[in-house]
Amino acid sequence: MMGQQTGLQEKLFYSFNLDDHVPRSHLLRGIDRFFDLGDLRKHLAPFYSHTGRPSIDPELMVRMLIVSYCLGIRSERRLCEEVHLNLAYRWFCRLELDDAVPDHSTFSKNRHGRFRDSEALRHVFEFVLRRCMTEGLVAGEGFAIDASVIKADANRARGIPGTEVTDWHQSDRQSRAVREYLEALEENNPTDDNIPASTESTTPPKNISLTDPAARWTAAPGGPAFYAYSTNYLIDLQAGIIVDVKATPAYRTQEVESAKTMVGRVAQRFDLKPRRLVGDTAYGTGPMLGWMVHEKGIAPHVPVWDKTERKDGTFSIGDFTWDEQANEYRCPEGHALRSDRRAFKNPRTRITKADTIIYRSSQSDCSTCPQKDQCCPNTPTRKIARSIHEAERNVARSIAATPEYRQSRCDRKKVEMLFAHLKCILKLDRLRLRGLSGAQDEFLLAATAQNLRRMAKWLVPSDKKAQEMPA
């Protein structure tokens, strides 16, 4: 018998349980098992007034943001619409059917105010990380570090050359991102008479965005250049859990330096000290290897940044023998290359600005050498620039010959997979917020969402078991 709807809503009262209409296998159910914001109100209490009208519940706003970043909803206007219509979203946000959804402007007001002042998003991220540690997903034995470029919310055409002088104090340029950029410049180069200004010489960027001047002009991924930031991930290798995240301009030096900040922060706040750190060649510079080996006692599972290999058929540094006791190199013919040819009353370090020591051969040895054309055909003598971190570089080279290193190269793919997930699934291939703090907010929320999704995937029973579980 064919059924037919009456089209009339004659019931005066309805018995409706929101929990019954959310599937047991829904992603948000798995996330909700591990996501608790019980102490968020206590953390934010000093930033709220004790008088006045009640504000929007901060737990509600954070839960809505988690929905947004877990499910790739990139607009806060659309997020409010989706939470209003979707029963699963309402259930996760603890909203009843007749509860009102906050206006989208509430997020911006709190983000630039008490959320940023209190580092609430960092607090939420670290709470989720502690839950991952409690569930046994973080071993702390090995970490991996890497960075990925994310486009900034800045038009390529609206910029000026880095060498051009501009008046940032014009009224039409005083946006929040510009003010943040100027405050950072003043902090790094104080004008107080009692505080010397920074004298470090830095290369000016090729272009500066008038919309978001902290973003870096880069063509790193290939193709046309654009303004961008870098999200830096430090992950635990056991289950690919993100243990720290930091936003930097898309500049290689700052990406590498951020690794030191994150490793130190994780050690201080969570007492996690890895035995090995896995990274690509960018983290294989001499100073970075020296920091890992001597300061932190971490085994560097990274390729050594080595520019000494010659491609013209002449001898490379590897063809020379190093004598630690004599502090000299020996060429294939047995002649010595030294940094000093005589003793000085006041010993000199001979360390250059590039943190190297120059070792030179004797002109008399080279002039009669039968292999001069294969060693130094265009110069009267041969010289070798030895890094002051060469011992640490040798430690990394010795590790690179072990089976454990080969496994580390495979494990490093976990951080690359997280970046692919970030851009393809969570849709964070371009930022919505401007300024370095805006980029940090987005990267923290995205990393929190990825950790929550990882817990839901690894620890929640399968669909069949979920259907058998009691409500």
Short mmCIF file of N, CA and C in Angstrom, two decimals, residues 190-197:
data_model
loop_
_atom_site.label_atom_id
_atom_site.label_comp_id
_atom_site.label_asym_id
_atom_site.label_seq_id
_atom_site.Cartn_x
_atom_site.Cartn_y
_atom_site.Cartn_z
N PRO A 190 64.44 48.77 19.50
CA PRO A 190 63.99 49.80 20.43
C PRO A 190 64.72 51.12 20.19
N THR A 191 63.99 52.19 20.46
CA THR A 191 64.56 53.54 20.26
C THR A 191 64.92 54.22 21.57
N ASP A 192 64.73 53.50 22.68
CA ASP A 192 65.10 54.06 23.97
C ASP A 192 66.60 54.32 24.01
N ASP A 193 66.99 55.45 24.58
CA ASP A 193 68.40 55.80 24.62
C ASP A 193 69.21 54.80 25.45
N ASN A 194 68.56 54.17 26.42
CA ASN A 194 69.27 53.23 27.28
C ASN A 194 69.37 51.84 26.67
N ILE A 195 68.66 51.62 25.58
CA ILE A 195 68.67 50.30 24.95
C ILE A 195 69.23 50.46 23.55
N PRO A 196 70.33 49.80 23.24
CA PRO A 196 70.90 49.96 21.90
C PRO A 196 70.03 49.32 20.85
N ALA A 197 69.93 49.97 19.71
CA ALA A 197 69.15 49.42 18.61
C ALA A 197 69.87 48.22 18.02
#
